[in-house]
Amino acid sequence: MKRNLCELEEIATRLRLRVLEMVAATGQGYVQQGLGAADIFTALYFAEARHRPEDPSWPDRDRVFLTTAHNTAIFYAALAECGYFDIKKLETYVQDGSTLEINSSERMGPFVEATCGSLGQGLSVAVGTSAAVRRQGRLTRCYVIMGDGEMQEGQVWEALMSAAAWGLDNLCVILDFNEMQCEGHMDRVMTLRPVCEKLEGFGFATHDIDGNDLGVLLNTFDAARETRGRPTFIKARTLVGKGVKALEGLMAHQLMFPPELAEKAMAEIRGTVA
Amino acid sequence: MTDHDLEEFEAADFINRTHKPVPRSYGDALVAAAHEDPRIVCLTADLATPTETDIFRDTFPERYHNVGIAEANMIGLAGGMARTGEIPFVHTFCAFATRRCFDQITMQAAYPNLPVKIIGFLPGVATLLGVSHQAIEDVAMMRTVPNMLVLDPSGPEYHASAVDMARAHDGPVYLRLKRPETPPEHGIIPKSLTAGKGIVAHDGQDITIVAAGLSVGHALVAVGELAREGIAAGVIDMPFIKPIDADLICNAAGRTGALVTAENHSVIGGLGSAVAEILADAGIGLPFRRVGLADRYAEGGSTAYLFRKYHLDSTAIAAACRDVVARKKG
C-alpha cells in the first residue's frame, strides 16, 4: 500500500473535500476535527496499515481503532476511498436509516473494529486485541486514533498501564492532539500537559510530531514498527480545520456548518486540488 | 519487587491456599473447561484466590492475565480478546463486575454480542466487607442488558455446570457465584443445569416459592417450618434469571395459586421483579410477595446475621408464605 508522498497529499486533499461535502449536506458532523485528522487517516489507511478492503475480516489485518468515534466524516471518507463501500454511500451520512451514523457503530461492518462512542473505552479493546494477536503469533499491529480530551477518562490510564506492563510493541497509539474538546481549549478544561513525559513514565516509546505532515507521520510509523518490547505513543499535533483558512484553529466542537461557509471552504480546497 | 520478596509472597499465597478448607468447585471447573477449549482465557482484577482463579493461573500461565485493580479496563481487554477468537472469563466481586463497569459491559461485550463471561463473587449482602462489596443491584442491572445471560446458581454443586452453560451461550454471560463459607459436610456432588430451565427443588400444592442463589437453601428450610403448620410449600430453584423459565412459573402459579419469590438482592429489579413481569404478562393475578432486601443498604456482617436482620432468611420467607396463603384463603 506504500504510495509516494505526492499521491498521499492528493488523497488527503480529496478526503478533506469529502469531509466538507458530507458535513455541508446537513450541517451536521465534525468538520474541523475531520480536516485536522485527515493526514493521520491518510497515512494509516493508504500507507501504513495492512488491510484488505475486499476481505475486511481478514484475520491478519492490522486493526485501526477510532476511539473518538464521532470523528466519522473523515473516517467514512477514508473507508470509502479505500473501497470498503461505494463512495455514493457517503451521501447518506447522518441520514435516518443510514449505517453512516454520526458516531460509528460496528453495525457498519468489521472495518469498525469496536464501537467506541463512549469515550475512554477503545484503548482497552485495542490492548486486549494486541495481547490476543501476539499470543496467537499473528503479525497484526493495532493502531488507535485517540482524542486528547478523551485522555481525561481514567480508564485510558488503566489501559496505558496494561499495554506498557505487557510490553505490547504491536500497539501504536496516535493521539490526535488538536487541543479541542466540547467546552473549548483543553488546557482551559483539564490540561494533559506534559503528555509525552507522562507516557514515557508509563513505559511507552513516545514521539511528539506534526500530525499534519505526512512524511513525518510515515517516518514515525516506521520507527514504531521497529520498536521492540514497548508500545508506541505518538502525540500528533494537528490543527483543527487544517486546509480551510476560515476553520483553522476554530475551537468549536460542534460547529453548525453554515451553507455559505461550506461553499467557500469547498472552493478553497478545490483550488488546492487544481 | 525483588526475587526474595516474590518468593515470600508466593510462599504466603501457598499457605493461604493450603489452609483454605473450602473446595474450589468453580476454579476446578474453569480449568477443566480450559483443558477442553484452548480459546478460554482468564482475567482477574487482582482477586485470584477469592475468585478461585489461582488454579487457572498455575495451570495455564500464558492464558492468564491479572490486569490489576482496573475493572473497566478488564472488560475492554476481554472485548478485544473476544473479538480475536478467545473466550475470556473475567473475575472479580459482583459489585465491581457490574456497578463499576456497566457502560463498558454494555458497549464492549453486550452490544457486539461477544463471548465475554463475567464471573462475580460475593453476591448480595453475603459478605463482611460491607456496602462497598455488597452487590444488591447487580442482577437488576445485568437483566436489562440485551444479549446477556444471567445465572445465579444455588450452590457449589452447580458451579461446574454453570461454567458449561456460560461456555455454551454464544454471547455475554453474567454468572453470580457464592463460595461456600464452610466445607460442605459430604463434599460436593456435582449436579447439572438445563439451559433456561428452573429446577423443582421441592413439591407442594399450597404455595410456590421461587428462589435463586443462597435463598434456595433458606426456602427449603422454610418449607419444613410451614409443613409443621400444615402448609405444603413447593420450591423452584431458578438459576437462570434471564432468560427465565416462564412456563415453570406460570404452571406453578396455576397449580398452587400463591407465589413468593426469595432472593439475595434488592426487591427491585431482580428475580422477584422478573417473576412479577412474567405473571403480569400472562394475565395471572394471585397472592404474591417478594422477599429480598427492601430498597435499602445493609452493612458488613456474617451472612447468617445479615439474612436474619434484613429479613431474607427462612423465617422471613415462611412469614411471607403464611401471609400469601392467608390471602389466598381469604
PDB file of C-alpha atoms in Angstrom, chain A residues 49-265:
ATOM      1  CA  ALA A  49      -1.807  -0.364   7.787  1.00  0.00           C
ATOM      2  CA  ARG A  50      -2.009  -3.785   6.133  1.00  0.00           C
ATOM      3  CA  HIS A  51      -5.644  -4.348   5.314  1.00  0.00           C
ATOM      4  CA  ARG A  52      -7.835  -5.772   2.567  1.00  0.00           C
ATOM      5  CA  PRO A  53     -10.948  -3.760   1.740  1.00  0.00           C
ATOM      6  CA  GLU A  54     -12.144  -6.710  -0.383  1.00  0.00           C
ATOM      7  CA  ASP A  55     -11.766  -9.013   2.653  1.00  0.00           C
ATOM      8  CA  PRO A  56     -12.467  -6.783   5.660  1.00  0.00           C
ATOM      9  CA  SER A  57     -12.480  -9.693   8.132  1.00  0.00           C
ATOM     10  CA  TRP A  58      -9.008 -10.882   7.094  1.00  0.00           C
ATOM     11  CA  PRO A  59      -7.742 -12.259  10.441  1.00  0.00           C
ATOM     12  CA  ASP A  60      -4.182 -10.987   9.995  1.00  0.00           C
ATOM     13  CA  ARG A  61      -5.222  -7.442   9.118  1.00  0.00           C
ATOM     14  CA  ASP A  62      -3.814  -4.560  11.095  1.00  0.00           C
ATOM     15  CA  ARG A  63      -6.535  -3.103  13.304  1.00  0.00           C
ATOM     16  CA  VAL A  64      -7.323   0.600  13.266  1.00  0.00           C
ATOM     17  CA  PHE A  65      -9.419   1.640  16.242  1.00  0.00           C
ATOM     18  CA  LEU A  66     -11.041   5.042  16.111  1.00  0.00           C
ATOM     19  CA  THR A  67     -11.832   5.762  19.734  1.00  0.00           C
ATOM     20  CA  THR A  68     -13.043   9.279  19.005  1.00  0.00           C
ATOM     21  CA  ALA A  69     -15.965   7.646  17.265  1.00  0.00           C
ATOM     22  CA  HIS A  70     -17.609  10.977  16.486  1.00  0.00           C
ATOM     23  CA  ASN A  71     -14.858  11.936  14.029  1.00  0.00           C
ATOM     24  CA  THR A  72     -16.697   9.985  11.369  1.00  0.00           C
ATOM     25  CA  ALA A  73     -16.772  12.294   8.358  1.00  0.00           C
ATOM     26  CA  ILE A  74     -13.048  11.769   7.806  1.00  0.00           C
ATOM     27  CA  PHE A  75     -13.276   8.109   8.902  1.00  0.00           C
ATOM     28  CA  TYR A  76     -16.032   7.234   6.424  1.00  0.00           C
ATOM     29  CA  ALA A  77     -14.381   9.267   3.664  1.00  0.00           C
ATOM     30  CA  ALA A  78     -11.170   7.262   4.169  1.00  0.00           C
ATOM     31  CA  LEU A  79     -13.029   3.935   4.254  1.00  0.00           C
ATOM     32  CA  ALA A  80     -14.923   4.740   1.067  1.00  0.00           C
ATOM     33  CA  GLU A  81     -11.766   5.932  -0.675  1.00  0.00           C
ATOM     34  CA  CYS A  82     -10.132   2.592   0.275  1.00  0.00           C
ATOM     35  CA  GLY A  83     -13.043   0.744  -1.290  1.00  0.00           C
ATOM     36  CA  TYR A  84     -14.799  -0.632   1.784  1.00  0.00           C
ATOM     37  CA  PHE A  85     -18.048   0.675   0.350  1.00  0.00           C
ATOM     38  CA  ASP A  86     -19.326   2.781  -2.528  1.00  0.00           C
ATOM     39  CA  ILE A  87     -18.364   6.456  -2.434  1.00  0.00           C
ATOM     40  CA  LYS A  88     -22.038   7.239  -3.190  1.00  0.00           C
ATOM     41  CA  LYS A  89     -22.939   5.910   0.235  1.00  0.00           C
ATOM     42  CA  LEU A  90     -21.207   8.921   1.810  1.00  0.00           C
ATOM     43  CA  GLU A  91     -24.234  10.948   0.719  1.00  0.00           C
ATOM     44  CA  THR A  92     -26.283   9.121   3.370  1.00  0.00           C
ATOM     45  CA  TYR A  93     -24.062  10.446   6.186  1.00  0.00           C
ATOM     46  CA  VAL A  94     -26.170  11.167   9.291  1.00  0.00           C
ATOM     47  CA  GLN A  95     -29.395  10.435   7.389  1.00  0.00           C
ATOM     48  CA  ASP A  96     -32.119   8.453   9.166  1.00  0.00           C
ATOM     49  CA  GLY A  97     -31.735   4.753   8.450  1.00  0.00           C
ATOM     50  CA  SER A  98     -28.141   5.037   7.234  1.00  0.00           C
ATOM     51  CA  THR A  99     -25.397   2.946   8.847  1.00  0.00           C
ATOM     52  CA  LEU A 100     -23.208   6.045   8.493  1.00  0.00           C
ATOM     53  CA  GLU A 101     -24.164   7.301  11.928  1.00  0.00           C
ATOM     54  CA  ILE A 102     -22.506  10.351  13.418  1.00  0.00           C
ATOM     55  CA  ASN A 103     -20.886   8.042  15.992  1.00  0.00           C
ATOM     56  CA  SER A 104     -19.506   4.995  14.209  1.00  0.00           C
ATOM     57  CA  SER A 105     -21.030   1.644  15.113  1.00  0.00           C
ATOM     58  CA  GLU A 106     -19.728  -1.777  14.184  1.00  0.00           C
ATOM     59  CA  ARG A 107     -23.087  -2.494  12.596  1.00  0.00           C
ATOM     60  CA  MET A 108     -21.447  -0.903   9.531  1.00  0.00           C
ATOM     61  CA  GLY A 109     -19.071  -3.821   9.159  1.00  0.00           C
ATOM     62  CA  PRO A 110     -15.894  -5.382  10.521  1.00  0.00           C
ATOM     63  CA  PHE A 111     -13.815  -2.375   9.494  1.00  0.00           C
ATOM     64  CA  VAL A 112     -15.281  -0.625  12.517  1.00  0.00           C
ATOM     65  CA  GLU A 113     -13.142  -2.613  14.942  1.00  0.00           C
ATOM     66  CA  ALA A 114     -15.108  -1.603  18.053  1.00  0.00           C
ATOM     67  CA  THR A 115     -17.999   0.656  18.966  1.00  0.00           C
ATOM     68  CA  CYS A 116     -16.310   3.473  20.816  1.00  0.00           C
ATOM     69  CA  GLY A 117     -18.723   6.391  21.181  1.00  0.00           C
ATOM     70  CA  SER A 118     -18.410   6.191  24.954  1.00  0.00           C
ATOM     71  CA  LEU A 119     -15.013   7.798  25.341  1.00  0.00           C
ATOM     72  CA  GLY A 120     -12.121   6.111  27.097  1.00  0.00           C
ATOM     73  CA  GLN A 121     -13.004   2.514  26.244  1.00  0.00           C
ATOM     74  CA  GLY A 122     -11.424   1.863  22.862  1.00  0.00           C
ATOM     75  CA  LEU A 123      -7.836   1.693  24.033  1.00  0.00           C
ATOM     76  CA  SER A 124      -8.694  -1.174  26.373  1.00  0.00           C
ATOM     77  CA  VAL A 125     -10.172  -3.120  23.474  1.00  0.00           C
ATOM     78  CA  ALA A 126      -7.066  -2.419  21.403  1.00  0.00           C
ATOM     79  CA  VAL A 127      -4.802  -3.571  24.219  1.00  0.00           C
ATOM     80  CA  GLY A 128      -6.824  -6.773  24.604  1.00  0.00           C
ATOM     81  CA  THR A 129      -6.611  -7.321  20.857  1.00  0.00           C
ATOM     82  CA  SER A 130      -2.863  -6.659  20.813  1.00  0.00           C
ATOM     83  CA  ALA A 131      -2.320  -9.188  23.609  1.00  0.00           C
ATOM     84  CA  ALA A 132      -4.512 -11.794  21.912  1.00  0.00           C
ATOM     85  CA  VAL A 133      -2.924 -11.500  18.441  1.00  0.00           C
ATOM     86  CA  ARG A 134       0.533 -11.656  19.995  1.00  0.00           C
ATOM     87  CA  ARG A 135      -0.380 -14.849  21.837  1.00  0.00           C
ATOM     88  CA  GLN A 136      -1.732 -16.238  18.586  1.00  0.00           C
ATOM     89  CA  GLY A 137       1.567 -15.421  16.852  1.00  0.00           C
ATOM     90  CA  ARG A 138      -0.001 -13.057  14.325  1.00  0.00           C
ATOM     91  CA  LEU A 139       1.925 -10.183  12.749  1.00  0.00           C
ATOM     92  CA  THR A 140      -1.090  -7.933  13.249  1.00  0.00           C
ATOM     93  CA  ARG A 141      -0.436  -4.429  14.519  1.00  0.00           C
ATOM     94  CA  CYS A 142      -3.024  -2.340  16.330  1.00  0.00           C
ATOM     95  CA  TYR A 143      -3.343   1.388  15.712  1.00  0.00           C
ATOM     96  CA  VAL A 144      -5.503   3.540  17.931  1.00  0.00           C
ATOM     97  CA  ILE A 145      -6.560   7.038  16.968  1.00  0.00           C
ATOM     98  CA  MET A 146      -7.434   8.738  20.230  1.00  0.00           C
ATOM     99  CA  GLY A 147      -8.591  12.157  21.226  1.00  0.00           C
ATOM    100  CA  ASP A 148      -6.612  14.310  23.614  1.00  0.00           C
ATOM    101  CA  GLY A 149      -9.692  15.278  25.639  1.00  0.00           C
ATOM    102  CA  GLU A 150     -10.504  11.587  25.881  1.00  0.00           C
ATOM    103  CA  MET A 151      -7.394  11.079  27.952  1.00  0.00           C
ATOM    104  CA  GLN A 152      -9.232  12.722  30.832  1.00  0.00           C
ATOM    105  CA  GLU A 153     -11.096   9.407  31.213  1.00  0.00           C
ATOM    106  CA  GLY A 154      -9.482   7.308  33.946  1.00  0.00           C
ATOM    107  CA  GLN A 155      -9.889   4.048  32.068  1.00  0.00           C
ATOM    108  CA  VAL A 156      -7.428   5.293  29.449  1.00  0.00           C
ATOM    109  CA  TRP A 157      -4.678   5.250  32.058  1.00  0.00           C
ATOM    110  CA  GLU A 158      -5.610   1.765  33.168  1.00  0.00           C
ATOM    111  CA  ALA A 159      -5.249   0.666  29.567  1.00  0.00           C
ATOM    112  CA  LEU A 160      -1.966   2.522  29.045  1.00  0.00           C
ATOM    113  CA  MET A 161      -0.587   0.883  32.162  1.00  0.00           C
ATOM    114  CA  SER A 162      -1.500  -2.599  30.959  1.00  0.00           C
ATOM    115  CA  ALA A 163      -0.143  -2.015  27.443  1.00  0.00           C
ATOM    116  CA  ALA A 164       3.236  -0.957  28.819  1.00  0.00           C
ATOM    117  CA  ALA A 165       3.322  -3.640  31.516  1.00  0.00           C
ATOM    118  CA  TRP A 166       2.716  -6.283  28.869  1.00  0.00           C
ATOM    119  CA  GLY A 167       5.312  -4.791  26.516  1.00  0.00           C
ATOM    120  CA  LEU A 168       2.919  -4.669  23.584  1.00  0.00           C
ATOM    121  CA  ASP A 169       5.187  -3.461  20.788  1.00  0.00           C
ATOM    122  CA  ASN A 170       2.459  -4.283  18.264  1.00  0.00           C
ATOM    123  CA  LEU A 171       0.417  -1.388  19.646  1.00  0.00           C
ATOM    124  CA  CYS A 172       0.706   2.158  18.351  1.00  0.00           C
ATOM    125  CA  VAL A 173      -1.395   4.901  19.946  1.00  0.00           C
ATOM    126  CA  ILE A 174      -1.840   8.032  17.879  1.00  0.00           C
ATOM    127  CA  LEU A 175      -3.072  10.960  19.914  1.00  0.00           C
ATOM    128  CA  ASP A 176      -4.913  13.410  17.688  1.00  0.00           C
ATOM    129  CA  PHE A 177      -3.635  16.371  19.661  1.00  0.00           C
ATOM    130  CA  ASN A 178      -5.927  19.114  18.410  1.00  0.00           C
ATOM    131  CA  GLU A 179      -6.336  20.644  21.886  1.00  0.00           C
ATOM    132  CA  MET A 180     -10.088  20.984  21.453  1.00  0.00           C
ATOM    133  CA  GLN A 181     -12.907  19.475  23.436  1.00  0.00           C
ATOM    134  CA  CYS A 182     -16.603  20.272  23.917  1.00  0.00           C
ATOM    135  CA  GLU A 183     -16.013  23.202  26.221  1.00  0.00           C
ATOM    136  CA  GLY A 184     -13.196  24.708  24.205  1.00  0.00           C
ATOM    137  CA  HIS A 185      -9.435  24.566  24.593  1.00  0.00           C
ATOM    138  CA  MET A 186      -8.290  21.523  26.513  1.00  0.00           C
ATOM    139  CA  ASP A 187      -5.924  23.487  28.697  1.00  0.00           C
ATOM    140  CA  ARG A 188      -8.866  25.501  29.990  1.00  0.00           C
ATOM    141  CA  VAL A 189     -10.863  22.387  30.834  1.00  0.00           C
ATOM    142  CA  MET A 190      -8.284  19.945  32.177  1.00  0.00           C
ATOM    143  CA  THR A 191      -4.815  20.117  30.793  1.00  0.00           C
ATOM    144  CA  LEU A 192      -2.970  16.999  29.725  1.00  0.00           C
ATOM    145  CA  ARG A 193       0.481  18.588  29.666  1.00  0.00           C
ATOM    146  CA  PRO A 194       3.109  17.277  29.615  1.00  0.00           C
ATOM    147  CA  VAL A 195       1.674  14.271  27.859  1.00  0.00           C
ATOM    148  CA  CYS A 196       4.791  12.714  26.355  1.00  0.00           C
ATOM    149  CA  GLU A 197       6.591  12.836  29.690  1.00  0.00           C
ATOM    150  CA  LYS A 198       3.642  11.097  31.310  1.00  0.00           C
ATOM    151  CA  LEU A 199       3.690   8.393  28.681  1.00  0.00           C
ATOM    152  CA  GLU A 200       7.477   7.993  28.895  1.00  0.00           C
ATOM    153  CA  GLY A 201       6.971   7.416  32.587  1.00  0.00           C
ATOM    154  CA  PHE A 202       4.393   4.772  31.815  1.00  0.00           C
ATOM    155  CA  GLY A 203       6.928   2.953  29.636  1.00  0.00           C
ATOM    156  CA  PHE A 204       5.918   3.948  26.131  1.00  0.00           C
ATOM    157  CA  ALA A 205       8.230   4.926  23.299  1.00  0.00           C
ATOM    158  CA  THR A 206       6.987   8.422  22.572  1.00  0.00           C
ATOM    159  CA  HIS A 207       7.121  10.785  19.612  1.00  0.00           C
ATOM    160  CA  ASP A 208       5.996  14.402  19.515  1.00  0.00           C
ATOM    161  CA  ILE A 209       5.318  15.247  15.874  1.00  0.00           C
ATOM    162  CA  ASP A 210       3.485  17.470  13.452  1.00  0.00           C
ATOM    163  CA  GLY A 211       0.391  15.410  12.774  1.00  0.00           C
ATOM    164  CA  ASN A 212      -0.310  17.296   9.585  1.00  0.00           C
ATOM    165  CA  ASP A 213       2.991  16.304   7.948  1.00  0.00           C
ATOM    166  CA  LEU A 214       2.544  13.074   6.016  1.00  0.00           C
ATOM    167  CA  GLY A 215       6.269  12.454   5.630  1.00  0.00           C
ATOM    168  CA  VAL A 216       6.816  12.788   9.359  1.00  0.00           C
ATOM    169  CA  LEU A 217       3.845  10.551  10.102  1.00  0.00           C
ATOM    170  CA  LEU A 218       5.208   7.803   7.846  1.00  0.00           C
ATOM    171  CA  ASN A 219       8.697   8.005   9.354  1.00  0.00           C
ATOM    172  CA  THR A 220       7.216   7.804  12.830  1.00  0.00           C
ATOM    173  CA  PHE A 221       5.186   4.735  11.918  1.00  0.00           C
ATOM    174  CA  ASP A 222       8.413   3.168  10.627  1.00  0.00           C
ATOM    175  CA  ALA A 223      10.073   3.854  13.971  1.00  0.00           C
ATOM    176  CA  ALA A 224       7.091   2.400  15.833  1.00  0.00           C
ATOM    177  CA  ARG A 225       7.215  -0.781  13.791  1.00  0.00           C
ATOM    178  CA  GLU A 226      10.883  -1.203  14.604  1.00  0.00           C
ATOM    179  CA  THR A 227      10.456  -0.577  18.332  1.00  0.00           C
ATOM    180  CA  ARG A 228      10.748  -3.750  20.407  1.00  0.00           C
ATOM    181  CA  GLY A 229       9.457  -4.520  23.868  1.00  0.00           C
ATOM    182  CA  ARG A 230       7.252  -1.491  24.405  1.00  0.00           C
ATOM    183  CA  PRO A 231       4.254   0.163  22.825  1.00  0.00           C
ATOM    184  CA  THR A 232       4.475   3.436  20.923  1.00  0.00           C
ATOM    185  CA  PHE A 233       2.687   6.670  21.689  1.00  0.00           C
ATOM    186  CA  ILE A 234       2.600   9.384  19.050  1.00  0.00           C
ATOM    187  CA  LYS A 235       1.492  12.832  20.066  1.00  0.00           C
ATOM    188  CA  ALA A 236       0.385  14.045  16.658  1.00  0.00           C
ATOM    189  CA  ARG A 237      -0.151  17.790  16.866  1.00  0.00           C
ATOM    190  CA  THR A 238      -2.960  18.596  14.475  1.00  0.00           C
ATOM    191  CA  LEU A 239      -4.600  21.846  13.526  1.00  0.00           C
ATOM    192  CA  VAL A 240      -8.381  21.815  13.645  1.00  0.00           C
ATOM    193  CA  GLY A 241      -9.806  22.915  10.315  1.00  0.00           C
ATOM    194  CA  LYS A 242      -6.494  22.296   8.541  1.00  0.00           C
ATOM    195  CA  GLY A 243      -6.666  23.373   4.907  1.00  0.00           C
ATOM    196  CA  VAL A 244      -9.522  25.858   5.233  1.00  0.00           C
ATOM    197  CA  LYS A 245      -8.387  29.263   6.428  1.00  0.00           C
ATOM    198  CA  ALA A 246     -11.718  30.215   7.997  1.00  0.00           C
ATOM    199  CA  LEU A 247     -11.820  26.996  10.019  1.00  0.00           C
ATOM    200  CA  GLU A 248      -8.190  26.662  11.070  1.00  0.00           C
ATOM    201  CA  GLY A 249      -7.882  26.911  14.832  1.00  0.00           C
ATOM    202  CA  LEU A 250     -11.620  27.420  15.283  1.00  0.00           C
ATOM    203  CA  MET A 251     -12.308  25.947  18.712  1.00  0.00           C
ATOM    204  CA  ALA A 252     -15.948  24.953  18.346  1.00  0.00           C
ATOM    205  CA  HIS A 253     -16.524  21.271  18.984  1.00  0.00           C
ATOM    206  CA  GLN A 254     -19.992  21.109  17.461  1.00  0.00           C
ATOM    207  CA  LEU A 255     -19.979  23.624  14.666  1.00  0.00           C
ATOM    208  CA  MET A 256     -23.305  24.164  12.911  1.00  0.00           C
ATOM    209  CA  PHE A 257     -21.741  24.389   9.480  1.00  0.00           C
ATOM    210  CA  PRO A 258     -23.473  27.227   7.585  1.00  0.00           C
ATOM    211  CA  PRO A 259     -24.004  26.580   3.849  1.00  0.00           C
ATOM    212  CA  GLU A 260     -22.216  29.767   2.722  1.00  0.00           C
ATOM    213  CA  LEU A 261     -19.147  28.880   4.793  1.00  0.00           C
ATOM    214  CA  ALA A 262     -19.282  25.349   3.409  1.00  0.00           C
ATOM    215  CA  GLU A 263     -19.332  26.681  -0.160  1.00  0.00           C
ATOM    216  CA  LYS A 264     -16.319  28.919   0.462  1.00  0.00           C
ATOM    217  CA  ALA A 265     -14.460  26.106   2.187  1.00  0.00           C
TER     218      ALA A 265
END
